[in-house]
Every structure is written in C-alpha cells, then in structure tokens.
CSV table of C-alpha atoms in Angstrom, one decimal:
chain,number,residue,atom,x,y,z
A,17,SER,CA,0.8,17.9,17.6
A,18,SER,CA,-1.4,21.0,18.2
A,19,GLY,CA,-1.8,20.0,21.8
A,20,ILE,CA,2.0,19.8,22.2
A,21,ASN,CA,2.4,23.1,20.5
A,22,ALA,CA,-0.1,24.8,22.8
A,23,GLU,CA,1.5,23.2,25.9
A,24,TYR,CA,4.9,24.6,25.0
A,25,GLY,CA,3.6,27.9,23.7
A,26,ILE,CA,4.6,27.1,20.0
A,27,LYS,CA,2.3,28.9,17.6
A,28,ASN,CA,3.9,28.2,14.3
A,29,ILE,CA,6.7,25.9,13.2
A,30,ASP,CA,8.8,27.0,10.3
A,31,THR,CA,9.4,23.7,8.6
A,32,ASP,CA,11.8,25.2,6.0
A,33,MET,CA,14.0,26.5,8.8
A,34,CYS,CA,13.8,23.1,10.6
A,35,VAL,CA,14.9,21.2,7.5
A,36,SER,CA,17.6,23.8,6.8
A,37,THR,CA,19.0,23.5,10.3
A,38,LEU,CA,18.8,19.7,10.2
A,39,THR,CA,20.6,19.7,6.9
A,40,ARG,CA,23.4,21.9,8.2
A,41,LEU,CA,23.7,19.8,11.3
A,42,LEU,CA,24.0,16.6,9.3
A,43,ASP,CA,26.5,18.2,7.0
A,44,HIS,CA,28.6,19.0,10.0
A,45,CYS,CA,28.2,15.6,11.5
A,46,LEU,CA,29.3,13.9,8.3
A,47,THR,CA,32.4,16.0,8.1
A,48,VAL,CA,33.3,14.7,11.6
A,49,ALA,CA,32.1,11.1,11.0
A,50,PRO,CA,31.9,10.6,7.2
A,51,HIS,CA,31.5,6.8,7.4
A,52,ASN,CA,28.5,6.8,9.8
A,53,LEU,CA,25.9,4.9,7.8
A,54,LYS,CA,23.0,6.0,9.9
A,55,LEU,CA,23.9,9.7,9.4
A,56,ILE,CA,24.3,9.1,5.6
A,57,ALA,CA,20.9,7.4,5.4
A,58,LEU,CA,19.2,10.2,7.4
A,59,GLN,CA,20.9,12.8,5.1
A,60,ALA,CA,19.7,10.9,2.0
A,61,ALA,CA,16.1,10.9,3.4
A,62,VAL,CA,16.3,14.6,4.0
A,63,LYS,CA,17.7,15.3,0.5
A,64,MET,CA,14.9,13.0,-1.0
A,65,SER,CA,12.2,15.0,0.8
A,66,LEU,CA,13.7,18.2,-0.6
A,67,GLY,CA,13.6,16.8,-4.2
A,68,ASP,CA,17.4,16.7,-4.5
A,69,ASN,CA,17.7,13.5,-6.5
A,70,GLU,CA,21.4,13.7,-7.4
A,71,ALA,CA,22.4,14.2,-3.8
A,72,THR,CA,20.1,11.3,-2.7
A,73,ILE,CA,21.7,9.0,-5.2
A,74,LYS,CA,25.2,10.0,-4.3
A,75,LEU,CA,24.6,9.5,-0.5
A,76,LEU,CA,22.9,6.1,-1.0
A,77,LEU,CA,25.7,4.9,-3.3
A,78,CYS,CA,28.3,6.1,-0.9
A,79,SER,CA,26.7,4.1,1.9
A,80,GLY,CA,26.6,1.0,-0.3
A,81,ALA,CA,30.2,1.4,-1.2
A,82,LEU,CA,31.2,1.8,2.4
A,83,ILE,CA,29.6,-1.5,3.6
A,84,SER,CA,30.8,-3.5,0.6
A,85,ASP,CA,34.4,-2.4,0.3
A,86,GLY,CA,33.8,-0.3,-2.8
A,87,PHE,CA,31.1,-2.7,-4.2
A,88,SER,CA,33.5,-5.6,-4.2
A,89,ASP,CA,31.2,-8.0,-2.3
A,90,ILE,CA,27.6,-8.1,-3.5
A,91,THR,CA,26.6,-10.6,-0.8
A,92,VAL,CA,26.7,-8.0,1.9
A,93,LEU,CA,24.4,-5.6,0.0
A,94,ASP,CA,21.0,-7.3,0.6
A,95,ARG,CA,20.2,-5.2,3.7
A,96,TRP,CA,21.5,-2.0,2.1
A,97,LEU,CA,19.4,-2.6,-1.0
A,98,GLU,CA,16.4,-3.3,1.1
A,99,SER,CA,16.6,0.0,2.9
A,100,SER,CA,17.9,2.1,-0.1
A,101,PHE,CA,16.0,0.6,-3.0
A,102,TYR,CA,12.9,2.7,-3.0
A,103,ASN,CA,14.6,6.1,-2.8
A,104,LEU,CA,17.4,5.1,-5.1
A,105,VAL,CA,14.9,4.0,-7.8
A,106,LYS,CA,12.6,6.9,-7.3
A,107,ALA,CA,15.5,9.4,-7.6
A,108,CYS,CA,16.8,7.7,-10.7
A,109,MET,CA,13.4,7.8,-12.2
A,110,ASN,CA,13.1,11.5,-11.5
A,111,LEU,CA,16.4,12.2,-13.3
A,112,GLY,CA,15.4,10.0,-16.3
A,113,ALA,CA,18.2,7.5,-15.4
A,114,HIS,CA,16.1,4.6,-16.8
A,115,ILE,CA,19.0,2.2,-17.5
A,116,GLU,CA,20.0,2.4,-13.9
A,117,VAL,CA,16.4,1.8,-12.8
A,118,SER,CA,16.2,-1.2,-15.0
A,119,LEU,CA,19.4,-2.8,-13.5
A,120,LEU,CA,18.6,-1.8,-9.9
A,121,CYS,CA,15.2,-3.7,-10.3
A,122,CYS,CA,17.1,-6.8,-11.4
A,123,LEU,CA,19.3,-6.6,-8.2
A,124,LYS,CA,16.2,-7.4,-6.2
A,125,SER,CA,15.4,-11.0,-5.3
A,126,PRO,CA,13.2,-11.9,-7.1
A,127,PRO,CA,13.8,-9.3,-9.8
A,128,GLU,CA,11.1,-6.7,-10.4
A,129,TYR,CA,10.9,-7.4,-14.1
A,130,GLY,CA,7.7,-5.3,-14.7
A,131,THR,CA,9.4,-2.0,-13.6
A,132,SER,CA,12.7,-3.1,-15.1
A,133,PHE,CA,11.2,-3.7,-18.6
A,134,GLN,CA,9.2,-0.5,-18.4
A,135,ALA,CA,12.3,1.5,-17.6
A,136,LEU,CA,14.1,0.0,-20.6
A,137,LYS,CA,11.2,1.1,-22.8
A,138,ARG,CA,11.6,4.7,-21.6
A,139,ILE,CA,15.2,5.1,-22.6
A,140,VAL,CA,15.5,7.9,-25.1
A,141,GLN,CA,19.1,9.0,-24.5
A,142,TYR,CA,21.8,6.4,-25.4
A,143,ASP,CA,24.8,8.2,-23.7
A,144,HIS,CA,25.6,5.5,-21.2
A,145,LEU,CA,24.4,2.3,-22.8
A,146,HIS,CA,27.8,1.4,-24.0
A,147,LEU,CA,28.9,1.4,-20.3
A,148,TYR,CA,26.0,-0.6,-19.0
A,149,TYR,CA,25.0,-3.1,-21.6
A,150,PRO,CA,28.1,-5.3,-21.2
A,151,LEU,CA,27.3,-5.5,-17.5
A,152,PHE,CA,23.8,-6.9,-18.0
A,153,TRP,CA,23.7,-10.2,-16.1
A,154,ASP,CA,20.1,-11.1,-16.8
A,155,VAL,CA,19.2,-12.8,-20.1
A,156,ASN,CA,15.6,-11.6,-19.8
A,157,LEU,CA,16.7,-8.0,-19.7
A,158,LEU,CA,19.0,-8.4,-22.7
A,159,GLU,CA,16.1,-10.0,-24.6
A,160,CYS,CA,13.9,-7.0,-23.7
A,161,ALA,CA,16.6,-4.6,-24.9
A,162,ILE,CA,17.0,-6.5,-28.2
A,163,ALA,CA,13.2,-6.3,-28.7
A,164,GLN,CA,13.1,-2.5,-28.0
A,165,HIS,CA,16.0,-1.7,-30.3
A,166,HIS,CA,14.5,-3.8,-33.1
A,167,LYS,CA,11.1,-2.1,-32.6
A,168,LYS,CA,12.8,1.4,-32.8
A,169,GLY,CA,14.9,0.4,-35.8
A,170,ASP,CA,18.2,0.7,-33.9
A,171,THR,CA,19.9,-2.1,-35.7
A,172,LEU,CA,23.5,-1.3,-34.5
A,173,LEU,CA,22.5,-1.4,-30.9
A,174,ARG,CA,20.3,-4.4,-31.4
A,175,ASP,CA,23.2,-6.3,-33.0
A,176,PHE,CA,25.5,-5.2,-30.2
A,177,VAL,CA,23.2,-6.6,-27.6
A,178,ILE,CA,22.8,-9.8,-29.5
A,179,GLY,CA,26.6,-10.1,-29.5
A,180,LEU,CA,26.6,-9.7,-25.7
A,181,MET,CA,24.1,-12.5,-25.4
A,182,ARG,CA,26.4,-14.9,-27.3
A,183,ARG,CA,29.2,-14.4,-24.8
A,184,PRO,CA,30.2,-17.6,-23.0
A,185,GLU,CA,29.3,-16.3,-19.5
A,186,MET,CA,25.7,-15.7,-20.7
A,187,ASN,CA,25.2,-19.4,-21.5
A,188,GLU,CA,22.4,-20.6,-19.2
A,189,ASN,CA,23.7,-24.1,-19.4
A,190,ASN,CA,26.8,-23.2,-17.5
A,191,HIS,CA,27.4,-24.7,-14.0
A,192,PRO,CA,25.3,-22.8,-11.4
A,193,ASP,CA,28.4,-21.7,-9.5
A,194,LEU,CA,30.0,-20.2,-12.6
A,195,VAL,CA,26.7,-18.4,-13.4
A,196,ALA,CA,26.5,-17.0,-9.9
A,197,ARG,CA,30.1,-15.8,-9.9
A,198,SER,CA,29.6,-14.1,-13.3
A,199,GLN,CA,26.4,-12.5,-12.2
A,200,ASN,CA,27.8,-11.2,-8.9
A,201,SER,CA,30.8,-9.8,-10.7
A,202,LYS,CA,28.6,-7.9,-13.2
A,203,LYS,CA,26.4,-6.7,-10.4
A,204,CYS,CA,29.4,-5.2,-8.5
A,205,ALA,CA,30.7,-3.7,-11.8
A,206,PHE,CA,27.3,-2.1,-12.4
A,207,LEU,CA,27.2,-0.5,-9.0
A,208,ARG,CA,30.8,0.7,-9.3
A,209,THR,CA,30.0,2.2,-12.8
A,210,MET,CA,26.9,3.9,-11.4
A,211,PHE,CA,28.9,5.2,-8.5
A,212,GLN,CA,31.6,6.7,-10.8
A,213,LYS,CA,29.0,8.2,-13.0
A,214,PHE,CA,27.1,10.0,-10.3
A,215,LEU,CA,30.0,10.9,-8.0
A,216,SER,CA,31.9,12.5,-10.9
A,217,SER,CA,28.9,14.6,-11.9
C-alpha cells in the first residue's frame, strides 16, 4: 500500500475520515434502497469494526427478517446465519446478551453446544428469561438451564424450566415431522422476539 500511496502522492490516509465518509454514504444509500441486503451487510460490518454492537445486531436482524418474511420461514435462513453468525454472536457477547448467544449457537447445524452452555452459565440478569425460556427448542439446553439454576439455588426458575420440559412438544418420542415443525416454529419465534427486543431499544 505504501507503493500505491507514493505513486498517487498520498502521504497519510485519515482512516477515521474514510470510515465516517463510508458510514454517511451507506446511510444515504440505505435511505434510497432500504432492502438492499448487500448494503445492510456492509453497514453492519462497518458498525462492528467501530464497536457499535447494538447497531450491528439491529442491521443483521433486519437483513434476516427481510429474507425470511419477518422470520416466518426458518428454512431460508441458513445462508443468512452462515454470513451473519460470527458478528451477531460477538456483538451479543459484547453487550452481555448471553441468552441470545446461547440460542443463536443452537441455530447452527450442528449446534455449537460448548459456546451455548458457556453463555447460559454467564447469565446474571434474568430480565428476559421469561420471554426466551418458553422458546427453547433444544432439550440439552433446557437441561443445562435446569442444572445452572439448581446450582445457584434459583428454585423458582429451575421449576419453571422443568415445567417447560414436560410440555408435549418437547417429547423426544414424537414423530420426527412434528418435532421439526415445533422446533422451526420456536426458532422463528426466538428470532422475532430478539428482533423486537433490539429494534425497540
């Protein structure tokens, strides 16, 4: 790059000014074409590089909502998740949104249980658990949550999660098609809940 700079007579590049200009340009482009997924992804990458975690999450969730008709079809989200997963999880971790990290890791195929379980163990604020626990589709995750609450002496939450595990749709002996429909429904509901939480903040 130093050779290029010398060739064009560029002595110093003000990276802050470049990023600021790019951000303003992208903001303008997205007002003109708000549904352009490539522009949204680029804006999210810029926001992530600037450490703006909330904006990164909002942009990535908006792109997911756009391609899945408001998170109504989980089957079209594989490619979105593949491209968005790292920044989405990293931004949530930076904000201490551990319950979201835990569930996002279980969207992967196969699930990333190591990171998912570690995220559950890091939960210290219980503000949104009542929204998310009924949406858990993975029995392994529910069992981890039960163990964590038991260890911390949170008997009310432990018993609440045990009750969720006893629901008919969590029965692992159900027909595979029924299990898949139930899981996909809960995955979509989780992403919509996450979308509503972050877009309203």
